[in-house]
Short mmCIF file of C-alpha atoms in Angstrom, two decimals:
data_model
loop_
_atom_site.label_atom_id
_atom_site.label_comp_id
_atom_site.label_asym_id
_atom_site.label_seq_id
_atom_site.Cartn_x
_atom_site.Cartn_y
_atom_site.Cartn_z
CA MET A 1423 88.87 41.47 11.98
CA LYS A 1424 90.82 38.56 10.48
CA GLY A 1425 93.08 36.79 12.92
CA TYR A 1426 90.89 37.84 15.87
CA GLY A 1427 90.24 35.68 18.90
CA SER A 1428 90.89 32.27 20.38
CA ILE A 1429 88.62 29.23 20.14
CA ARG A 1430 85.75 28.44 22.51
CA GLU A 1431 84.21 25.03 23.14
CA LYS A 1432 80.62 24.91 24.36
CA ILE A 1433 78.91 21.56 25.11
CA ILE A 1434 75.11 21.74 25.09
CA ARG A 1435 73.53 18.85 26.98
CA LEU A 1436 70.06 17.70 26.00
CA GLY A 1437 68.63 16.17 29.15
CA ARG A 1438 67.98 16.82 32.82
CA TYR A 1439 70.41 19.19 34.50
CA GLY A 1440 73.38 17.50 36.14
CA GLN A 1441 72.65 14.08 34.61
CA LYS A 1442 74.35 12.19 31.78
CA SER A 1443 72.58 13.33 28.62
CA GLN A 1444 71.50 11.01 25.84
CA TYR A 1445 72.40 13.71 23.29
CA ILE A 1446 74.99 16.47 23.23
CA GLU A 1447 75.79 19.22 20.76
CA VAL A 1448 79.24 20.80 20.67
CA ASP A 1449 80.01 24.27 19.32
CA ILE A 1450 83.69 24.90 18.54
CA ILE A 1451 83.62 28.57 17.63
CA PRO A 1452 85.72 31.76 17.55
CA ASN A 1453 85.81 33.34 21.01
CA ILE A 1454 84.57 36.88 20.47
CA ASP A 1455 84.51 37.40 24.27
CA ARG A 1456 88.27 37.06 24.53
CA GLY A 1457 88.60 40.42 26.25
CA ARG A 1458 86.33 39.46 29.15
CA SER A 1459 87.74 37.90 32.28
CA ARG A 1460 87.50 34.17 32.75
CA ARG A 1461 85.72 34.78 36.06
CA LYS A 1462 82.98 36.80 34.38
CA SER A 1463 82.43 34.20 31.64
CA ARG A 1464 81.80 31.54 34.29
CA ARG A 1465 78.81 33.48 35.58
CA LYS A 1466 76.83 32.97 32.38
CA ARG A 1467 73.54 31.16 32.78
CA ARG A 1468 73.68 27.40 32.50
CA PHE A 1469 70.40 26.97 30.64
CA GLU A 1470 70.08 27.80 26.95
CA THR A 1471 68.02 30.91 26.26
CA GLU A 1472 64.70 30.34 24.51
CA PRO A 1473 64.45 32.28 21.23
CA LYS A 1474 61.97 35.15 21.28
CA GLN A 1475 58.85 34.93 19.11
CA LYS A 1476 60.08 37.62 16.70
CA VAL A 1477 63.11 35.51 15.71
CA LEU A 1478 61.21 32.24 15.46
CA ASN A 1479 62.00 31.85 11.76
CA THR A 1480 65.75 31.70 12.28
CA LYS A 1481 68.19 28.84 12.15
CA ARG A 1482 68.84 29.30 15.85
CA ALA A 1483 65.15 28.92 16.70
CA ILE A 1484 64.86 25.72 14.67
CA ARG A 1485 67.94 24.36 16.42
CA TYR A 1486 66.53 25.22 19.85
CA LEU A 1487 63.22 23.54 18.99
CA PHE A 1488 64.98 20.27 18.10
CA GLN A 1489 67.01 20.50 21.29
CA LEU A 1490 63.80 20.94 23.26
CA ILE A 1491 62.26 17.91 21.53
CA LYS A 1492 65.28 15.73 22.28
CA CYS A 1493 65.17 16.82 25.93
CA ASN A 1494 61.50 16.00 26.44
CA PHE A 1495 60.14 13.39 24.03
CA THR A 1496 60.81 9.73 23.19
CA SER A 1497 59.46 7.09 20.82
CA GLU A 1498 56.70 6.47 23.41
CA ASP A 1499 55.21 9.90 22.64
CA TYR A 1500 52.94 11.09 19.82
CA ARG A 1501 52.78 13.54 16.97
CA LEU A 1502 49.43 15.00 15.95
CA GLU A 1503 48.12 16.75 12.85
CA LEU A 1504 45.06 18.87 13.68
CA THR A 1505 42.88 20.78 11.19
CA TYR A 1506 39.49 22.47 11.13
CA SER A 1507 36.39 21.80 9.07
CA GLU A 1508 34.52 24.80 7.67
CA LYS A 1509 31.98 24.64 10.49
CA PHE A 1510 34.59 24.94 13.24
CA PHE A 1511 37.18 27.12 11.56
CA PRO A 1512 38.41 29.74 14.11
CA GLU A 1513 37.35 33.31 13.42
CA SER A 1514 40.44 34.75 15.11
CA GLU A 1515 43.84 33.79 16.44
CA GLU A 1516 42.50 34.13 19.98
CA GLN A 1517 39.76 31.60 19.24
CA MET A 1518 42.32 29.26 17.66
CA LEU A 1519 44.55 29.39 20.74
CA ARG A 1520 41.54 28.80 22.98
CA THR A 1521 40.55 25.75 20.90
CA VAL A 1522 44.03 24.24 21.25
CA LYS A 1523 44.06 24.96 24.98
CA ASN A 1524 40.66 23.29 25.36
CA TYR A 1525 42.00 20.23 23.55
CA ILE A 1526 45.00 20.05 25.89
CA ASP A 1527 42.64 20.40 28.88
CA ARG A 1528 40.53 17.47 27.63
CA VAL A 1529 43.67 15.37 27.14
CA ASN A 1530 44.86 16.19 30.66
CA ARG A 1531 41.50 15.29 32.20
CA GLU A 1532 41.68 11.88 30.51
CA ARG A 1533 45.29 11.48 31.64
CA GLU A 1534 44.30 12.26 35.23
CA LYS A 1535 41.61 9.55 35.08
CA ALA A 1536 44.27 7.12 33.83
CA GLY A 1537 46.69 8.08 36.62
CA LEU A 1538 49.05 9.88 34.23
CA PRO A 1539 50.76 13.26 34.78
CA LYS A 1540 49.84 16.30 32.69
CA ALA A 1541 50.98 16.09 29.08
CA LYS A 1542 54.14 17.75 27.85
CA TYR A 1543 53.68 19.25 24.40
CA VAL A 1544 55.10 21.48 21.70
CA CYS A 1545 52.59 22.80 19.17
CA ILE A 1546 53.47 24.52 15.89
CA HIS A 1547 50.67 26.62 14.38
CA GLU A 1548 50.82 26.86 10.61
CA TYR A 1549 48.99 29.39 8.48
CA GLY A 1550 48.58 28.34 4.84
CA LYS A 1551 50.44 30.59 2.44
CA LYS A 1552 47.61 30.83 -0.10
CA ASN A 1553 44.46 30.85 2.01
CA ASN A 1554 45.88 31.69 5.47
CA ARG A 1555 44.02 28.70 6.95
CA MET A 1556 45.20 27.65 10.41
CA HIS A 1557 46.20 24.13 11.36
CA HIS A 1558 48.50 22.57 13.93
CA HIS A 1559 51.36 20.09 14.28
CA MET A 1560 51.81 18.88 17.83
CA LEU A 1561 54.27 16.68 19.72
CA ILE A 1562 52.70 15.42 22.93
CA SER A 1563 53.24 12.89 25.72
CA GLY A 1564 52.09 9.34 25.04
CA GLY A 1565 50.21 7.11 27.43
CA LEU A 1566 46.62 7.48 26.26
CA ASP A 1567 45.26 5.34 23.44
CA ARG A 1568 45.83 7.00 20.06
CA ASP A 1569 42.17 6.60 19.12
CA LYS A 1570 41.29 8.50 22.30
CA MET A 1571 43.74 11.27 21.40
CA GLU A 1572 41.98 11.66 18.03
CA GLU A 1573 38.51 11.41 19.57
CA LEU A 1574 39.26 14.35 21.88
CA TRP A 1575 39.77 16.76 18.94
CA CYS A 1576 36.08 17.63 19.13
CA ASP A 1577 33.52 20.29 19.94
CA ARG A 1578 31.87 20.43 23.35
CA GLN A 1579 28.89 18.13 23.76
CA ARG A 1580 25.75 20.11 23.05
CA LYS A 1581 22.24 19.50 24.34
CA GLY A 1582 20.51 16.67 22.53
CA GLN A 1583 23.75 15.26 21.05
CA LYS A 1584 24.88 11.75 21.90
CA THR A 1585 28.40 12.28 20.57
CA ARG A 1586 30.66 15.27 20.08
CA GLU A 1587 31.42 16.51 16.59
CA LYS A 1588 35.00 16.36 15.31
CA LEU A 1589 36.58 19.79 14.80
CA GLY A 1590 38.25 18.57 11.61
CA TYR A 1591 40.77 16.06 10.35
CA VAL A 1592 43.05 14.63 13.06
CA ASN A 1593 45.80 12.03 12.92
CA CYS A 1594 47.87 10.66 15.83
CA ASP A 1595 51.09 8.68 15.20
CA ARG A 1596 53.88 7.49 17.44
CA LEU A 1597 57.08 9.54 17.19
CA GLN A 1598 59.85 7.85 15.25
CA PHE A 1599 63.33 8.33 16.72
CA THR A 1600 66.65 7.11 15.36
CA LYS A 1601 69.77 6.74 17.50
CA ALA A 1602 70.70 10.28 16.38
CA GLY A 1603 67.41 11.74 17.56
CA ILE A 1604 64.60 13.21 15.54
CA GLU A 1605 66.13 15.59 12.98
CA GLY A 1606 64.16 15.69 9.76
CA LEU A 1607 60.86 14.94 11.52
CA SER A 1608 58.15 15.34 8.92
CA PHE A 1609 54.47 16.11 9.31
CA TYR A 1610 51.62 15.39 6.98
CA ILE A 1611 50.20 18.63 5.65
CA THR A 1612 46.53 18.74 4.69
CA LYS A 1613 46.23 20.25 1.23
CA ASP A 1614 42.43 20.27 0.86
CA MET A 1615 41.29 21.31 4.28
CA ALA A 1616 37.94 22.62 3.00
CA ASN A 1617 36.96 19.02 2.22
CA ASN A 1618 38.94 17.62 5.14
CA ARG A 1619 41.13 15.35 2.99
CA GLN A 1620 44.47 13.96 3.99
CA THR A 1621 47.61 15.28 2.37
CA GLU A 1622 49.61 13.81 -0.47
CA GLY A 1623 52.86 15.34 0.75
CA GLN A 1624 54.96 16.05 3.81
CA LEU A 1625 56.93 18.94 5.27
CA THR A 1626 59.77 18.75 7.77
CA ILE A 1627 59.95 20.95 10.86
CA GLU A 1628 62.76 22.86 9.13
CA GLU A 1629 60.42 23.66 6.23
CA LEU A 1630 57.53 24.48 8.55
CA MET A 1631 59.64 26.92 10.51
CA GLY A 1632 61.53 28.28 7.53
CA GLU A 1633 61.18 31.87 6.45
CA LYS A 1634 58.32 32.11 3.95
CA PRO A 1635 57.00 35.66 3.45
CA LYS A 1636 53.41 34.67 2.63
CA GLY A 1637 52.95 32.38 5.61
CA LYS A 1638 53.11 32.95 9.36
CA ARG A 1639 54.51 30.48 11.87
CA ARG A 1640 54.03 30.42 15.63
CA TRP A 1641 54.53 27.86 18.35
CA MET A 1642 53.53 27.17 21.93
CA GLN A 1643 54.77 24.74 24.56
CA SER A 1644 53.73 23.35 27.92
CA ARG A 1645 55.22 24.70 31.11
CA GLY A 1646 58.05 22.94 32.86
CA LEU A 1647 59.74 21.40 29.83
CA THR A 1648 63.32 20.24 30.39
CA ARG A 1649 65.61 22.81 28.80
CA PRO A 1650 69.01 22.20 27.21
CA TRP A 1651 71.88 23.24 29.46
CA SER A 1652 75.63 23.64 29.33
CA ASN A 1653 78.66 23.87 31.58
CA PRO A 1654 80.81 27.02 31.49
CA PRO A 1655 82.59 27.21 28.11
CA ASN A 1656 86.18 26.02 27.71
CA ASP A 1657 88.51 28.50 26.00
CA TYR A 1658 91.62 26.32 26.20
CA LYS A 1659 90.71 22.96 24.65
CA TYR A 1660 91.17 23.90 20.99
CA SER A 1661 93.55 26.25 19.24
CA ARG A 1662 92.90 28.02 16.00
CA LYS A 1663 95.44 25.71 14.33
CA ASN A 1664 93.54 22.66 15.66
CA VAL A 1665 90.38 23.91 13.97
CA GLU A 1666 92.15 24.78 10.70
CA ASP A 1667 93.65 21.28 10.58
CA ILE A 1668 90.29 19.64 11.24
CA VAL A 1669 88.39 21.52 8.52
CA LYS A 1670 90.89 20.33 5.91
CA MET A 1671 89.23 16.92 6.27
CA PRO A 1672 85.72 16.17 4.94
CA PRO A 1673 83.26 16.50 7.85
CA ASP A 1674 81.79 13.05 7.19
CA CYS A 1675 85.09 11.16 6.92
CA GLU A 1676 86.15 8.38 9.27
CA ASN A 1677 89.13 10.36 10.61
CA VAL A 1678 86.87 13.17 11.83
CA LYS A 1679 84.49 10.65 13.39
CA ARG A 1680 87.31 8.89 15.25
CA LEU A 1681 88.83 12.20 16.36
CA PHE A 1682 85.71 13.57 18.04
CA GLU A 1683 84.64 10.22 19.49
CA ARG A 1684 88.06 10.04 21.15
CA ILE A 1685 87.67 13.56 22.55
CA TYR A 1686 84.08 13.07 23.74
CA LYS A 1687 84.32 9.58 25.15
CA GLY A 1688 81.11 7.59 25.43
CA TYR A 1689 79.42 9.48 22.58
CA GLU A 1690 79.08 8.57 18.90
CA LEU A 1691 79.27 11.28 16.24
CA ASP A 1692 76.04 11.76 14.25
CA LYS A 1693 76.80 14.94 12.34
CA CYS A 1694 79.68 17.36 11.88
CA GLU A 1695 79.31 20.71 10.11
CA TYR A 1696 81.83 23.41 9.24
CA GLU A 1697 80.97 27.07 8.83
CA TYR A 1698 83.29 29.88 7.71
CA ASN A 1699 82.86 33.41 9.04
CA GLU A 1700 84.30 35.82 6.49
CA TYR A 1701 84.14 38.76 8.90
CA LEU A 1702 86.29 37.00 11.49
CA GLY A 1703 88.26 34.99 8.96
CA GLN A 1704 87.75 31.86 11.08
CA TRP A 1705 86.02 28.49 10.99
CA SER A 1706 83.40 27.11 13.35
CA ILE A 1707 82.65 23.41 13.90
CA TYR A 1708 79.28 22.08 15.06
CA LEU A 1709 78.81 18.51 16.33
CA LYS A 1710 75.76 16.40 17.14
CA MET A 1711 76.41 13.23 19.15
CA HIS A 1712 74.46 10.54 20.98
CA LEU A 1713 75.30 8.46 24.01
CA ILE A 1714 76.59 4.95 23.31
CA ILE A 1715 74.49 2.57 25.37
#
């Protein structure tokens, strides 16, 4: 297969369709569709395809999740860590999902009272590797007071009770963005959930979603999230020689930075990665960039 194909450029835009995006990602990759007509390639869907649940633990799924976060959340939004005490620990996955849904419903009722739209959210469910205990890491729209967000992680109010009981440990923090976005976002992980104690360590989303045989990972998201999108790919912008010349330079050098910022005007380069495909005998280049304001 060596020597096969031309080079394809695909620009993934992380923002509302048809508008200038704050972030873009650029794939400069071997064109394995070279035999298809240009007219047919232009009919490909504009929105990026969401990874199926069965391939959640793949590099592609992690990448899509970060793209989704960049499309929908800002530093005005929150991240939540949600756990269960022994009393309220779900007996099944169905009960766990119902508990999370009830929490979102309570949040949305409070948002409606405050004149806010329904919350956007992405929720990662983690199952502990050793004890299989469920807990959650959620990104959710800001607007409500953080104390209120924590207060709502509670059981329903029962007869004779003045206050609702907390379901477990909960912590709400504001999301921290850099100019490059939110890569490397880390969550506190509760080590001693039986005693409801806060963690001593952290895990990144990449680690949470990584393939770990003893643990299961699932996620859920609100409806209507803005999805990453792209224009039809360009098969004529780069040649194979262009790519081979570029990868001779270190991906983090100033020459590479200047090169791509000249090509993609108005954007600053955050990250450049090279990847070699031995089967095709060709290089791929992946870029992450943010809009210069």
